[in-house]
Amino acid sequence: MKGVDEGRRRATGGPAAEERGAGLRAAVLAALRAAEGRRVSGGELARRLGVSRTAVWKAVEALRREGFPIEGVPRGGYVLLDRSDAPRSVDGGAGGGTEVGRTLFSEAKFASLLRTRVLGRVRRVFSEVPSTQDEAKRWAQEGAPHGALVLADAQTRGRGRHGRRWVTVPGRTLSFTLVLRYPLPLAEIPPLALTAAVALAETVVSFGGVPTLKWPNDLVLDGRKAGGILLEVEGEAERASWVLLGIGVNIGDISREIPPDLRPVVHSIAAHLAARGKEAPGREKFLAVLLEHLEVRLDEYVHEGFVSARRAFLSYAHPFRGAIRVKTTHGVVAGRMVGVGPRGELLLLPEDNPAKGANTHALLTLSAAEILGEV
């Protein structure tokens, strides 16, 4: 592994230490921004925030590692030289140097924007990992609390459904996994993926986008995939021990970084919004808003069931022009999508095929399936 950032090292202090550290960095950053170029002494910051000067110094050092240009002069205080919303470079890890042009995910900025009650309040942030799903699984096994967040700027072995590789573009792709501990039987877990997809679509809409959702978990913009969801669960039939909800979304323009053969089928929020004269949010802002929508929708599902999210999913469902091809455990079948079942299943009306006999038009209820495309 390439080396983890300060978010991983902070994690050894436990969830409370993680939250306090992120909160202090956010508070220091806000104070320096509010000073508008005026130097603020470490002592003044310490008094204002109710911490020690050493704690302020550590917070400033962490912000510098995140890319914020904070200048400090002995007995002269600190000043934020550039008050732009996001840093413009990232330390590549131990011995990694600086990679100019790559925008580092700022945990301090994210903490200042987060409005959830639980989701994302405890987190581990990495520069690079093989997979946020794998890191979250290890943390879940160690006792990670409900809502714990694992985020990485880059994944070397990210994956999607059916074991497919999910490519992240550092600085432009948002890749994270949430540890969820809802007291649900395994049979009631699948709709969580569709419920999360609804929250993802609602987030895009809040920034001016026009998304659709391809069953069961793909975010589609202008006919191209811009994000996906991966759900993994551990537990007994009567109750899940934990659920890993992994989400990957292309926020920034990735057109130059992806292989030419993928460009016709892969998209980004930035390119989608630019075509509509709108500006894409930073990853920190998008994640903060997404977690708000997720918290509302997931809690709604747990307490009230799938009815509302099911209706919303259908309102966002990708408008296939006709019949689609669907890969099932028994082969490929063609038909028309006519809805979503009470547990998130794909409801498919098969195409007419005289060779199949009188049961040709019996409605199929598919769960372990994949839409391959239109016929």
PDB file of C-alpha atoms in Angstrom, residues 89-191:
ATOM      1  CA  SER A  89      -2.050  19.396  -4.234  1.00  0.00           C
ATOM      2  CA  VAL A  90      -1.650  16.293  -2.148  1.00  0.00           C
ATOM      3  CA  ASP A  91       1.234  14.571  -0.409  1.00  0.00           C
ATOM      4  CA  GLY A  92       1.470  11.160  -2.000  1.00  0.00           C
ATOM      5  CA  GLY A  93       2.166   9.445   1.317  1.00  0.00           C
ATOM      6  CA  ALA A  94       5.362   8.458   3.060  1.00  0.00           C
ATOM      7  CA  GLY A  95       8.140   9.141   0.604  1.00  0.00           C
ATOM      8  CA  GLY A  96       5.609   9.982  -2.089  1.00  0.00           C
ATOM      9  CA  GLY A  97       6.364  13.646  -2.639  1.00  0.00           C
ATOM     10  CA  THR A  98       3.797  16.056  -4.065  1.00  0.00           C
ATOM     11  CA  GLU A  99       1.531  15.389  -6.996  1.00  0.00           C
ATOM     12  CA  VAL A 100       0.667  18.762  -8.483  1.00  0.00           C
ATOM     13  CA  GLY A 101      -2.842  19.148  -9.892  1.00  0.00           C
ATOM     14  CA  ARG A 102      -4.458  16.461  -7.775  1.00  0.00           C
ATOM     15  CA  THR A 103      -7.046  17.844  -5.376  1.00  0.00           C
ATOM     16  CA  LEU A 104      -6.852  16.297  -1.935  1.00  0.00           C
ATOM     17  CA  PHE A 105     -10.040  15.454  -0.087  1.00  0.00           C
ATOM     18  CA  SER A 106     -10.092  17.891   2.818  1.00  0.00           C
ATOM     19  CA  GLU A 107     -11.389  16.223   5.938  1.00  0.00           C
ATOM     20  CA  ALA A 108     -11.467  19.578   7.706  1.00  0.00           C
ATOM     21  CA  LYS A 109     -13.699  21.117   5.070  1.00  0.00           C
ATOM     22  CA  PHE A 110     -15.904  18.024   5.035  1.00  0.00           C
ATOM     23  CA  ALA A 111     -16.272  18.165   8.834  1.00  0.00           C
ATOM     24  CA  SER A 112     -17.335  21.806   8.625  1.00  0.00           C
ATOM     25  CA  LEU A 113     -20.064  20.901   6.099  1.00  0.00           C
ATOM     26  CA  LEU A 114     -21.384  17.678   7.644  1.00  0.00           C
ATOM     27  CA  ARG A 115     -24.913  17.946   9.066  1.00  0.00           C
ATOM     28  CA  THR A 116     -25.790  14.316   9.800  1.00  0.00           C
ATOM     29  CA  ARG A 117     -26.597  12.873  13.205  1.00  0.00           C
ATOM     30  CA  VAL A 118     -24.621   9.633  12.773  1.00  0.00           C
ATOM     31  CA  LEU A 119     -23.412   8.876   9.233  1.00  0.00           C
ATOM     32  CA  GLY A 120     -19.792   9.882   8.713  1.00  0.00           C
ATOM     33  CA  ARG A 121     -19.298  11.241  12.217  1.00  0.00           C
ATOM     34  CA  VAL A 122     -16.658   8.571  12.873  1.00  0.00           C
ATOM     35  CA  ARG A 123     -14.334   8.020   9.947  1.00  0.00           C
ATOM     36  CA  ARG A 124     -11.027   6.862   8.575  1.00  0.00           C
ATOM     37  CA  VAL A 125      -9.599   8.741   5.596  1.00  0.00           C
ATOM     38  CA  PHE A 126      -6.843   7.274   3.415  1.00  0.00           C
ATOM     39  CA  SER A 127      -4.644   8.520   0.599  1.00  0.00           C
ATOM     40  CA  GLU A 128      -4.743   5.108  -1.053  1.00  0.00           C
ATOM     41  CA  VAL A 129      -6.070   1.656  -0.218  1.00  0.00           C
ATOM     42  CA  PRO A 130      -6.737  -1.493  -2.234  1.00  0.00           C
ATOM     43  CA  SER A 131     -10.474  -1.177  -1.483  1.00  0.00           C
ATOM     44  CA  THR A 132     -12.592   0.867   0.913  1.00  0.00           C
ATOM     45  CA  GLN A 133     -14.879  -2.181   1.184  1.00  0.00           C
ATOM     46  CA  ASP A 134     -12.002  -4.302   2.486  1.00  0.00           C
ATOM     47  CA  GLU A 135     -10.904  -1.600   4.956  1.00  0.00           C
ATOM     48  CA  ALA A 136     -14.474  -1.165   6.178  1.00  0.00           C
ATOM     49  CA  LYS A 137     -14.858  -4.921   6.608  1.00  0.00           C
ATOM     50  CA  ARG A 138     -11.763  -5.087   8.795  1.00  0.00           C
ATOM     51  CA  TRP A 139     -13.024  -2.155  10.832  1.00  0.00           C
ATOM     52  CA  ALA A 140     -16.497  -3.714  11.161  1.00  0.00           C
ATOM     53  CA  GLN A 141     -14.921  -6.904  12.473  1.00  0.00           C
ATOM     54  CA  GLU A 142     -13.042  -4.774  15.027  1.00  0.00           C
ATOM     55  CA  GLY A 143     -16.299  -3.183  16.179  1.00  0.00           C
ATOM     56  CA  ALA A 144     -16.755  -0.072  14.027  1.00  0.00           C
ATOM     57  CA  PRO A 145     -19.942   1.747  15.090  1.00  0.00           C
ATOM     58  CA  HIS A 146     -23.016   2.274  12.974  1.00  0.00           C
ATOM     59  CA  GLY A 147     -22.398   5.029  10.423  1.00  0.00           C
ATOM     60  CA  ALA A 148     -18.600   4.673  10.393  1.00  0.00           C
ATOM     61  CA  LEU A 149     -17.111   5.975   7.147  1.00  0.00           C
ATOM     62  CA  VAL A 150     -14.053   4.761   5.231  1.00  0.00           C
ATOM     63  CA  LEU A 151     -12.935   7.050   2.413  1.00  0.00           C
ATOM     64  CA  ALA A 152      -9.943   6.950   0.076  1.00  0.00           C
ATOM     65  CA  ASP A 153      -8.584   9.303  -2.557  1.00  0.00           C
ATOM     66  CA  ALA A 154      -7.527   6.294  -4.598  1.00  0.00           C
ATOM     67  CA  GLN A 155      -8.232   2.566  -4.721  1.00  0.00           C
ATOM     68  CA  THR A 156      -5.936   0.072  -6.375  1.00  0.00           C
ATOM     69  CA  ARG A 157      -8.455  -2.798  -6.330  1.00  0.00           C
ATOM     70  CA  GLY A 158     -11.834  -1.122  -6.121  1.00  0.00           C
ATOM     71  CA  ARG A 159     -14.729  -3.330  -7.172  1.00  0.00           C
ATOM     72  CA  GLY A 160     -18.346  -3.146  -8.152  1.00  0.00           C
ATOM     73  CA  ARG A 161     -21.128  -5.714  -8.446  1.00  0.00           C
ATOM     74  CA  HIS A 162     -20.254  -9.214  -9.650  1.00  0.00           C
ATOM     75  CA  GLY A 163     -16.601  -8.584  -8.803  1.00  0.00           C
ATOM     76  CA  ARG A 164     -16.080  -6.067 -11.598  1.00  0.00           C
ATOM     77  CA  ARG A 165     -13.279  -3.554 -11.208  1.00  0.00           C
ATOM     78  CA  TRP A 166     -14.242   0.018 -10.282  1.00  0.00           C
ATOM     79  CA  VAL A 167     -11.638   2.549 -11.410  1.00  0.00           C
ATOM     80  CA  THR A 168     -11.090   5.655  -9.303  1.00  0.00           C
ATOM     81  CA  VAL A 169      -9.478   8.817 -10.610  1.00  0.00           C
ATOM     82  CA  PRO A 170      -7.594  10.411  -7.672  1.00  0.00           C
ATOM     83  CA  GLY A 171      -8.942  13.843  -6.828  1.00  0.00           C
ATOM     84  CA  ARG A 172     -12.009  13.436  -9.027  1.00  0.00           C
ATOM     85  CA  THR A 173     -13.747  10.247  -7.947  1.00  0.00           C
ATOM     86  CA  LEU A 174     -15.507   9.995  -4.602  1.00  0.00           C
ATOM     87  CA  SER A 175     -15.010   6.472  -3.207  1.00  0.00           C
ATOM     88  CA  PHE A 176     -16.250   5.480   0.227  1.00  0.00           C
ATOM     89  CA  THR A 177     -17.898   2.764   2.300  1.00  0.00           C
ATOM     90  CA  LEU A 178     -20.266   3.074   5.243  1.00  0.00           C
ATOM     91  CA  VAL A 179     -20.597   0.495   8.007  1.00  0.00           C
ATOM     92  CA  LEU A 180     -24.308   0.096   8.807  1.00  0.00           C
ATOM     93  CA  ARG A 181     -25.655  -1.835  11.779  1.00  0.00           C
ATOM     94  CA  TYR A 182     -29.399  -1.888  11.246  1.00  0.00           C
ATOM     95  CA  PRO A 183     -31.280  -4.685  13.125  1.00  0.00           C
ATOM     96  CA  LEU A 184     -32.680  -6.235   9.945  1.00  0.00           C
ATOM     97  CA  PRO A 185     -33.000  -9.857   8.792  1.00  0.00           C
ATOM     98  CA  LEU A 186     -30.915 -10.702   5.741  1.00  0.00           C
ATOM     99  CA  ALA A 187     -34.014 -10.894   3.535  1.00  0.00           C
ATOM    100  CA  GLU A 188     -34.670  -7.185   4.131  1.00  0.00           C
ATOM    101  CA  ILE A 189     -31.168  -5.990   3.226  1.00  0.00           C
ATOM    102  CA  PRO A 190     -31.373  -5.851  -0.635  1.00  0.00           C
ATOM    103  CA  PRO A 191     -33.698  -2.788  -0.775  1.00  0.00           C
TER     104      PRO A 191
END
